[in-house]
Amino acid sequence: MNVNIMNVDYSTKIPNNVNLGEDRQVLKALEGWHPGYMNWWGDMGPVGFQQSLVYLRTAYSVDPRGWAKFDYVKMPEYRWGILLAPQEENRVIPFGEHYGEPAWQEVPGEHRAMLRRLIVIQGDTEPASVEQQRHLGKTAPSLYDLRNLFQVNVEEGRHLWAMVYLLQKYFGRDGREEADELLRRRSGDADSPRMLGAFNEATPDWLSFFMFTYFTDRDGKMQLHSLAQSGFDPLSRTCRFMLTEEAHHMFVGETGISRVVQRTCEAMRAAGISDPADVAKVRALGVIDLPTMQKKLNLHYSLSLDLFGSEVSTNAANAFNAGVKGRYHETQIKDDHRLENDTYPVLKLVDGKIKRVDEPALTALNMRLRDDYTQDCAKGLLRWNKIISTAGYDFKLALPNVAFHRAIGEFRDIHATPDGVLIDDTTWNKRKHEWLPSTDDGDFIASLMTPVTSPGEFAPWISPPKVGIDNKPGDFEYVKIET
Ligand SMILES: [Fe+2]
Ligand SMILES: [Fe+2]
């Protein structure tokens, strides 16, 4: 084991803590992939700002207490590296048929195809989100927010590198082919889309960006947690380090939405508005009304639920049995970690009603992870609702029922209201824009998206953050925009 595993070697073209300098074959494969990645970044990364100096953090260690250093960097010069969390000594496979056996340092032949597929699916989401967010730079509400967008973007790029390293090191020729395909697919492309639905949707404005980082990056968090439990140790270590970065992405979402809610409440109070549902009056103040935020939330939450797949899934059962993908916080769960005789309650459509039905726990793993996700999502809503109630308003943001607006799983063929009342097609078509953003809503939000580029200033629809990045003062120039 490498004793310097905590520190990152910056002497190679590709920074790493996996001894790439001595792994010539993999280093060569990665160096061969690098130009294609840079072309992709140029074509599909952030529009503009490529010559601007951005105050970014770069990982220099994988010690969770102090792993990042902050400095001005031009994005194309960001050092995308291969970083794995330290190897745990004597780690064993924490679940499934191989429970208690030593974790695998190489890919087990029998589970090779399944592992490759999971890595490719995870890998595909990383560049997809960069593509989805590429136009947002030109409408950023502040330099602080612009910097956060770019931080998220370069780290999603690094997450792609992380998956590509696994493919190239452990999967030979077909791994290299998959790595190339990851640069070929494009979010929203008719012929060659990204693999998962939510990653082909547009992220047209900054409220969508905050919702995306809150809800969709959080799906990523849940998936990474499950893969961090994997018996395939290099995957586990990779995901463990990615989670360190992912925390910031969700922070951007949670605080972003908090700041929008805060600003709207302040503006309503200042104007003496007592009914937050009086959309026209609130919009006239140049802030985003709470009902529209609820619609955006409904959209992003429901799209993100689809990422968990079907509630009942033999694929999920197989991945668990195989020791490839575990549960959220697997090692902290008090059971036999095999689930052979357990059941789990699954929401299903039974005789036209939404009911809980006990299913074998093994096939219900997607549902379980989705439930864990929903619980995690609810925490942000508590904070946002606290801001609203503290401002004196009787309005609550809420997660819609899981049957609402679904394209995958039990509820894909029916329509339901956010309260979970089943409705027919006609009613849905008549009422859907009470619950989901309409073109008008989108146009209104777009009308607010004018860029603010002076240090310390913020667009009028969002409050400043409570603290700066890296404890910088409020007027810090997070991005030196090249003119
Ligand atoms: Fe990511
Ligand atoms: Fe992320």
Coordinates of C-alpha atoms and ligand atoms in Angstrom, one line a residue:
M1 CA 0.0 0.0 0.0
N2 CA 1.2 3.5 -0.9
V3 CA 2.1 5.3 2.3
N4 CA 1.5 8.7 0.7
I5 CA -2.0 7.8 -0.2
M6 CA -3.4 10.9 1.5
N7 CA -1.4 13.2 -0.7
V8 CA -1.8 13.8 -4.3
D9 CA 1.0 13.5 -6.8
Y10 CA 1.0 16.6 -9.1
S11 CA 4.2 15.6 -10.9
T12 CA 2.3 13.6 -13.5
K13 CA 0.1 15.3 -16.1
I14 CA -2.9 13.8 -14.3
P15 CA -2.8 14.5 -10.6
N16 CA -3.4 11.3 -8.6
N17 CA -3.0 9.3 -5.4
V18 CA -3.0 6.0 -7.1
N19 CA 0.6 5.8 -8.2
L20 CA -0.1 6.4 -11.8
G21 CA 3.6 7.2 -12.3
E22 CA 4.3 3.5 -11.9
D23 CA 1.2 2.3 -13.7
R24 CA 2.4 3.1 -17.2
Q25 CA -0.3 1.4 -19.1
V26 CA -3.2 3.1 -17.3
L27 CA -1.3 6.5 -17.4
K28 CA -1.0 6.1 -21.1
A29 CA -4.6 5.2 -21.6
L30 CA -5.7 8.3 -19.5
E31 CA -3.3 10.6 -21.3
G32 CA -4.8 9.2 -24.5
W33 CA -8.2 10.1 -23.3
H34 CA -7.2 13.6 -22.0
P35 CA -7.4 15.5 -25.4
G36 CA -10.9 14.2 -26.0
Y37 CA -11.9 15.3 -22.6
M38 CA -10.4 18.8 -23.2
N39 CA -12.3 19.0 -26.5
W40 CA -15.5 18.0 -24.7
W41 CA -14.9 20.7 -22.1
G42 CA -14.3 23.2 -24.8
D43 CA -17.5 22.2 -26.7
M44 CA -19.8 21.3 -23.9
G45 CA -18.4 22.9 -20.8
P46 CA -19.4 26.4 -19.5
V47 CA -20.1 28.9 -22.2
G48 CA -17.7 31.8 -21.9
F49 CA -15.4 32.5 -18.9
Q50 CA -12.8 30.0 -20.0
Q51 CA -10.1 32.7 -19.7
S52 CA -11.4 34.1 -16.5
L53 CA -9.7 33.5 -13.2
V54 CA -12.0 31.6 -10.9
Y55 CA -11.4 31.1 -7.2
L56 CA -11.7 27.3 -7.1
R57 CA -10.8 24.6 -4.7
T58 CA -8.5 21.8 -5.9
A59 CA -8.0 18.6 -3.9
Y60 CA -4.5 18.1 -2.8
S61 CA -5.1 15.4 -0.3
V62 CA -7.9 12.9 0.5
D63 CA -7.8 13.6 4.2
P64 CA -11.4 14.7 5.0
R65 CA -10.2 17.3 7.5
G66 CA -8.2 19.2 5.0
W67 CA -8.2 18.1 1.4
A68 CA -8.7 21.3 -0.6
K69 CA -6.8 24.4 -1.4
F70 CA -8.3 27.5 -2.9
D71 CA -6.7 29.6 -5.6
Y72 CA -7.5 31.5 -8.8
V73 CA -7.5 29.1 -11.7
K74 CA -8.6 29.3 -15.3
M75 CA -11.1 26.5 -15.7
P76 CA -9.3 24.7 -18.6
E77 CA -6.2 24.7 -16.4
Y78 CA -8.0 23.0 -13.5
R79 CA -6.1 19.9 -12.4
W80 CA -8.6 17.2 -12.8
G81 CA -7.2 14.3 -10.9
I82 CA -7.7 10.7 -9.9
L83 CA -8.4 10.6 -6.1
L84 CA -9.4 7.6 -4.1
A85 CA -10.1 7.6 -0.3
P86 CA -7.5 5.7 1.6
Q87 CA -7.7 1.9 1.6
E88 CA -9.2 0.5 4.7
E89 CA -7.1 -2.3 6.0
N90 CA -8.8 -5.7 6.0
R91 CA -12.0 -4.3 4.6
V92 CA -14.6 -7.0 4.0
I93 CA -17.6 -7.1 1.7
P94 CA -20.4 -5.7 4.0
F95 CA -23.5 -7.4 2.4
G96 CA -24.8 -10.0 0.0
E97 CA -23.8 -13.5 -0.8
H98 CA -20.1 -12.7 -0.2
Y99 CA -20.8 -11.1 3.2
G100 CA -17.7 -11.1 5.3
E101 CA -15.3 -12.1 2.6
P102 CA -12.3 -9.8 1.9
A103 CA -13.2 -6.9 -0.4
W104 CA -12.1 -7.4 -4.1
Q105 CA -9.1 -5.5 -5.3
E106 CA -9.7 -6.7 -8.8
V107 CA -13.0 -7.1 -10.7
P108 CA -14.5 -10.5 -10.0
G109 CA -15.2 -12.1 -13.4
E110 CA -18.7 -13.2 -12.6
H111 CA -19.8 -9.6 -11.7
R112 CA -17.8 -7.8 -14.4
A113 CA -20.7 -6.8 -16.7
M114 CA -22.8 -5.6 -13.8
L115 CA -20.0 -3.5 -12.3
R116 CA -19.1 -2.0 -15.6
R117 CA -22.7 -1.0 -16.3
L118 CA -23.1 0.7 -12.9
I119 CA -19.8 2.6 -13.4
V120 CA -20.9 3.7 -16.8
I121 CA -24.3 4.9 -15.6
Q122 CA -22.7 6.8 -12.8
G123 CA -20.1 8.2 -15.1
D124 CA -22.7 9.3 -17.7
T125 CA -24.4 11.6 -15.2
E126 CA -21.3 13.6 -14.4
P127 CA -20.6 15.3 -17.8
A128 CA -24.4 15.4 -18.4
S129 CA -24.9 17.9 -15.6
V130 CA -22.1 20.1 -16.9
E131 CA -23.8 20.1 -20.3
Q132 CA -27.1 21.0 -18.8
Q133 CA -25.7 23.9 -16.9
R134 CA -23.4 25.3 -19.6
H135 CA -25.4 28.4 -20.4
L136 CA -26.0 29.6 -16.8
G137 CA -22.7 31.6 -16.5
K138 CA -24.0 34.5 -18.5
T139 CA -27.0 35.1 -16.1
A140 CA -25.3 34.5 -12.7
P141 CA -26.9 36.6 -9.9
S142 CA -23.4 37.3 -8.4
L143 CA -19.8 36.5 -8.7
Y144 CA -20.2 34.2 -5.6
D145 CA -22.8 32.2 -7.4
L146 CA -20.9 32.2 -10.7
R147 CA -17.9 30.7 -8.8
N148 CA -20.1 28.1 -7.2
L149 CA -21.5 27.0 -10.5
F150 CA -18.0 26.6 -11.9
Q151 CA -16.8 24.7 -8.8
V152 CA -19.7 22.3 -9.3
N153 CA -18.9 22.0 -13.0
V154 CA -15.1 21.3 -12.6
E155 CA -15.9 18.7 -9.9
E156 CA -18.5 16.9 -12.1
G157 CA -15.7 16.9 -14.7
R158 CA -13.4 15.3 -12.1
H159 CA -16.1 12.7 -11.2
L160 CA -16.1 11.7 -14.9
W161 CA -12.3 11.2 -14.6
A162 CA -12.9 9.1 -11.5
M163 CA -15.2 6.7 -13.4
V164 CA -13.0 6.7 -16.5
Y165 CA -10.0 5.7 -14.4
L166 CA -12.0 2.7 -13.1
L167 CA -13.0 1.7 -16.6
Q168 CA -9.5 2.1 -18.0
K169 CA -7.7 0.4 -15.2
Y170 CA -10.0 -2.5 -14.5
F171 CA -12.0 -3.2 -17.7
G172 CA -9.4 -3.3 -20.5
R173 CA -10.5 -2.7 -24.0
D174 CA -14.3 -2.5 -23.4
G175 CA -13.6 -0.1 -20.5
R176 CA -11.7 2.2 -22.9
E177 CA -14.5 2.0 -25.4
E178 CA -17.0 3.0 -22.7
A179 CA -14.7 5.9 -21.6
D180 CA -14.9 7.2 -25.2
E181 CA -18.6 6.8 -25.3
L182 CA -18.9 8.9 -22.2
L183 CA -17.5 11.8 -24.2
R184 CA -19.7 11.2 -27.2
R185 CA -23.2 11.2 -25.7
R186 CA -24.8 14.6 -25.1
S187 CA -27.5 15.8 -22.7
G188 CA -30.8 16.2 -24.6
D189 CA -29.4 15.0 -27.9
A190 CA -32.1 13.3 -30.1
D191 CA -29.7 10.6 -31.5
S192 CA -27.2 10.2 -28.7
P193 CA -28.8 11.3 -25.4
R194 CA -27.4 10.8 -21.9
M195 CA -28.5 7.5 -20.3
L196 CA -31.0 8.8 -17.6
G197 CA -34.0 11.0 -18.1
A198 CA -33.3 13.7 -15.6
F199 CA -30.0 14.3 -17.2
N200 CA -31.6 15.1 -20.6
E201 CA -33.8 17.9 -19.2
A202 CA -32.9 21.5 -19.5
T203 CA -31.6 23.6 -16.7
P204 CA -32.8 26.9 -18.1
D205 CA -32.4 29.3 -15.1
W206 CA -30.7 29.7 -11.7
L207 CA -33.7 28.5 -9.7
S208 CA -33.6 25.3 -11.8
F209 CA -29.8 25.1 -11.0
F210 CA -30.4 25.3 -7.3
M211 CA -33.3 22.8 -7.5
F212 CA -31.0 20.5 -9.6
T213 CA -28.1 20.6 -7.2
Y214 CA -30.5 20.1 -4.2
F215 CA -32.6 17.3 -5.7
T216 CA -30.7 15.7 -8.5
D217 CA -27.2 15.9 -7.0
R218 CA -28.8 14.3 -4.0
D219 CA -29.8 11.3 -6.0
G220 CA -26.1 11.2 -6.9
K221 CA -25.3 11.3 -3.2
M222 CA -27.5 8.3 -2.5
Q223 CA -26.1 6.3 -5.5
L224 CA -22.5 7.1 -4.4
H225 CA -23.3 6.0 -0.8
S226 CA -24.6 2.7 -2.1
L227 CA -21.6 2.2 -4.4
A228 CA -19.2 3.3 -1.6
Q229 CA -20.4 0.1 0.2
S230 CA -19.4 -2.0 -2.8
G231 CA -17.3 -5.1 -2.4
F232 CA -15.2 -3.9 -5.3
D233 CA -12.8 -1.8 -3.2
P234 CA -11.5 0.6 -5.9
L235 CA -15.1 1.7 -6.6
S236 CA -15.8 2.0 -2.9
R237 CA -12.8 4.2 -2.4
T238 CA -13.5 6.3 -5.4
C239 CA -17.1 7.0 -4.3
R240 CA -16.1 7.8 -0.8
F241 CA -13.9 10.6 -2.0
M242 CA -16.5 11.9 -4.5
L243 CA -18.9 12.2 -1.6
T244 CA -16.6 14.8 0.0
E245 CA -17.0 17.0 -3.1
E246 CA -20.7 16.2 -3.5
A247 CA -21.5 17.8 -0.2
H248 CA -20.7 21.2 -1.6
H249 CA -23.0 20.7 -4.6
M250 CA -25.9 20.1 -2.2
F251 CA -24.9 23.0 -0.1
V252 CA -25.1 25.2 -3.2
G253 CA -28.7 23.9 -3.8
E254 CA -29.9 24.1 -0.3
T255 CA -28.5 27.6 0.5
G256 CA -29.4 28.8 -3.0
I257 CA -33.1 28.0 -2.5
S258 CA -32.9 29.4 1.1
R259 CA -31.6 32.7 -0.3
V260 CA -34.4 32.9 -2.9
V261 CA -37.0 32.2 -0.3
Q262 CA -35.5 34.7 2.1
R263 CA -35.4 37.4 -0.5
T264 CA -39.0 36.8 -1.6
C265 CA -40.2 36.9 2.0
E266 CA -38.3 40.1 2.7
A267 CA -39.7 41.8 -0.4
M268 CA -43.3 40.7 0.4
R269 CA -43.0 42.1 3.9
A270 CA -41.5 45.3 2.8
A271 CA -44.4 45.7 0.4
G272 CA -47.0 44.8 3.0
I273 CA -48.2 41.8 1.0
S274 CA -50.1 39.4 3.3
D275 CA -51.0 36.7 0.8
P276 CA -47.9 34.9 -0.6
A277 CA -50.2 33.2 -3.1
D278 CA -51.0 36.5 -4.8
V279 CA -48.6 35.7 -7.6
A280 CA -49.1 38.8 -9.7
K281 CA -48.5 41.1 -6.7
V282 CA -45.4 39.3 -5.7
R283 CA -44.0 39.1 -9.2
A284 CA -44.5 42.8 -9.6
L285 CA -41.8 43.1 -6.9
G286 CA -39.2 41.4 -9.1
V287 CA -38.9 38.3 -6.9
I288 CA -40.0 34.7 -7.4
D289 CA -43.3 33.9 -5.7
L290 CA -43.5 30.9 -3.4
P291 CA -46.1 29.0 -5.5
T292 CA -43.8 29.1 -8.5
M293 CA -40.9 27.7 -6.3
Q294 CA -43.3 24.9 -5.3
K295 CA -43.9 24.1 -9.0
K296 CA -40.1 24.0 -9.7
L297 CA -39.7 21.8 -6.6
N298 CA -42.4 19.4 -7.8
L299 CA -40.7 19.1 -11.2
H300 CA -37.2 18.5 -10.0
Y301 CA -38.2 16.1 -7.2
S302 CA -40.3 14.0 -9.4
L303 CA -37.7 13.8 -12.1
S304 CA -35.1 12.8 -9.5
L305 CA -37.4 10.1 -8.1
D306 CA -37.3 8.5 -11.5
L307 CA -33.5 8.1 -11.2
F308 CA -34.1 5.4 -8.6
G309 CA -35.6 3.1 -11.1
S310 CA -38.5 0.7 -10.6
E311 CA -39.6 0.2 -7.0
V312 CA -39.4 -3.6 -7.4
S313 CA -36.3 -4.6 -9.3
T314 CA -34.4 -7.9 -9.8
N315 CA -31.4 -5.9 -11.1
A316 CA -31.2 -4.2 -7.7
A317 CA -31.5 -7.6 -5.9
N318 CA -28.8 -9.1 -8.1
A319 CA -26.4 -6.2 -7.5
F320 CA -26.9 -6.5 -3.8
N321 CA -26.6 -10.3 -3.7
A322 CA -23.4 -10.0 -5.8
G323 CA -21.9 -7.6 -3.3
V324 CA -21.7 -4.9 -5.9
K325 CA -24.1 -2.2 -4.6
G326 CA -25.2 -1.9 -1.0
R327 CA -27.7 0.1 0.9
Y328 CA -27.4 3.6 2.2
H329 CA -25.3 3.4 5.4
E330 CA -25.2 -0.4 5.0
T331 CA -22.5 -1.0 7.7
Q332 CA -24.6 0.9 10.2
I333 CA -27.8 -1.2 9.6
K334 CA -28.5 -3.8 12.3
D335 CA -29.5 -6.9 10.3
D336 CA -28.0 -9.9 8.6
H337 CA -27.0 -7.8 5.5
R338 CA -28.3 -10.7 3.3
L339 CA -32.0 -9.9 3.4
E340 CA -33.0 -13.4 2.4
N341 CA -36.1 -13.6 4.5
D342 CA -36.9 -9.9 5.0
T343 CA -39.7 -7.8 3.5
Y344 CA -40.0 -4.1 2.8
P345 CA -43.1 -2.0 2.3
V346 CA -43.5 -0.7 -1.2
L347 CA -45.9 1.8 -2.5
K348 CA -47.9 0.2 -5.3
L349 CA -51.0 0.8 -7.4
V350 CA -53.6 -1.7 -6.2
D351 CA -57.1 -1.6 -7.7
G352 CA -56.7 2.0 -8.5
K353 CA -55.4 3.0 -5.1
I354 CA -52.0 3.8 -3.8
K355 CA -51.2 1.2 -1.1
R356 CA -48.2 -0.1 0.8
V357 CA -47.5 -3.7 0.0
D358 CA -44.8 -5.9 1.6
E359 CA -42.3 -7.1 -1.0
P360 CA -39.2 -9.2 -0.5
A361 CA -36.6 -6.7 0.8
L362 CA -34.1 -7.8 -1.8
T363 CA -36.2 -6.7 -4.8
A364 CA -37.4 -3.6 -3.0
L365 CA -33.9 -2.1 -2.6
N366 CA -34.6 0.8 -5.1
M367 CA -37.7 1.7 -3.1
R368 CA -35.7 1.7 0.1
L369 CA -33.0 3.9 -1.3
R370 CA -35.7 6.2 -2.6
D371 CA -37.2 6.4 0.9
D372 CA -33.8 7.3 2.3
Y373 CA -33.5 9.9 -0.3
T374 CA -37.0 11.4 0.5
Q375 CA -36.0 11.6 4.2
D376 CA -32.8 13.4 3.2
C377 CA -34.7 15.8 1.0
A378 CA -37.2 16.7 3.7
K379 CA -34.5 18.4 5.8
G380 CA -34.1 21.3 3.4
L381 CA -37.8 21.9 3.3
L382 CA -37.8 22.2 7.1
R383 CA -35.2 25.0 6.8
W384 CA -37.0 26.8 3.9
N385 CA -40.3 26.6 5.7
K386 CA -38.7 28.0 8.8
I387 CA -37.6 31.1 6.8
I388 CA -41.2 31.5 5.6
S389 CA -42.8 31.1 9.0
T390 CA -40.2 33.4 10.7
A391 CA -41.2 36.0 8.1
G392 CA -44.8 35.6 9.3
Y393 CA -46.2 33.8 6.3
D394 CA -48.6 30.9 6.4
F395 CA -47.2 28.9 3.5
K396 CA -45.4 25.6 3.4
L397 CA -43.3 24.1 0.7
A398 CA -43.9 20.4 0.5
L399 CA -42.6 17.3 -1.4
P400 CA -45.2 16.0 -3.8
N401 CA -46.6 12.5 -3.5
V402 CA -44.4 9.9 -5.1
A403 CA -47.2 9.1 -7.6
F404 CA -47.0 12.7 -9.0
H405 CA -45.5 13.2 -12.4
R406 CA -43.7 9.9 -12.8
A407 CA -42.2 8.4 -15.9
I408 CA -40.7 5.3 -14.3
G409 CA -42.0 2.7 -11.9
E410 CA -45.4 1.9 -10.4
F411 CA -47.0 5.2 -11.2
R412 CA -45.7 5.9 -14.7
D413 CA -49.1 5.1 -16.4
I414 CA -51.3 7.1 -14.1
H415 CA -51.8 10.8 -13.2
A416 CA -51.9 12.0 -9.6
T417 CA -52.1 15.4 -7.9
P418 CA -49.2 16.4 -5.6
D419 CA -51.4 15.2 -2.8
G420 CA -51.6 11.8 -4.3
V421 CA -55.2 11.9 -5.6
L422 CA -55.5 9.9 -8.8
I423 CA -56.9 11.9 -11.7
D424 CA -57.8 11.1 -15.3
D425 CA -55.9 12.4 -18.4
T426 CA -58.4 15.2 -19.1
T427 CA -58.1 16.6 -15.5
W428 CA -54.3 16.3 -15.6
N429 CA -54.0 18.2 -18.9
K430 CA -56.3 20.9 -17.6
R431 CA -54.6 21.3 -14.3
K432 CA -51.0 20.3 -14.7
H433 CA -49.7 23.8 -14.8
E434 CA -51.1 24.4 -11.3
W435 CA -48.4 22.0 -10.2
L436 CA -45.6 22.2 -12.8
P437 CA -44.0 25.3 -14.3
S438 CA -45.7 26.6 -17.4
T439 CA -44.1 28.5 -20.2
D440 CA -45.3 31.7 -18.6
D441 CA -43.7 30.8 -15.3
G442 CA -40.4 30.0 -17.2
D443 CA -40.6 33.3 -19.0
F444 CA -41.1 35.2 -15.8
I445 CA -38.2 33.6 -14.1
A446 CA -36.1 34.1 -17.3
S447 CA -37.0 37.8 -17.2
L448 CA -35.3 38.1 -13.8
M449 CA -32.1 36.4 -14.9
T450 CA -29.9 39.4 -15.6
P451 CA -26.3 39.0 -14.7
V452 CA -24.7 40.8 -11.8
T453 CA -20.9 40.9 -12.0
S454 CA -19.8 43.6 -9.5
P455 CA -18.0 42.1 -6.4
G456 CA -20.4 42.0 -3.5
E457 CA -23.5 42.7 -5.4
F458 CA -26.5 40.4 -5.9
A459 CA -29.4 40.2 -8.2
P460 CA -32.6 41.6 -6.6
W461 CA -34.4 38.2 -6.5
I462 CA -31.8 36.5 -4.2
S463 CA -30.3 37.3 -0.8
P464 CA -26.5 37.4 -0.3
P465 CA -25.1 34.3 1.4
K466 CA -24.4 34.3 5.2
V467 CA -20.8 33.4 4.8
G468 CA -18.3 33.6 1.9
I469 CA -16.5 30.7 0.3
D470 CA -13.2 30.0 2.1
N471 CA -14.4 32.7 4.7
K472 CA -13.8 35.4 2.1
P473 CA -15.5 38.8 2.8
G474 CA -18.7 39.8 1.1
D475 CA -17.1 41.9 -1.6
F476 CA -14.5 39.3 -2.6
E477 CA -13.9 39.0 -6.4
Y478 CA -14.7 35.3 -6.8
V479 CA -14.3 35.5 -10.5
K480 CA -12.1 37.9 -12.3
I481 CA -14.0 38.2 -15.5
E482 CA -11.7 38.6 -18.5
T483 CA -13.0 41.3 -20.8
Ligands
FE1 FE -20.8 14.2 -9.4
FE2 FE -22.6 16.7 -7.9

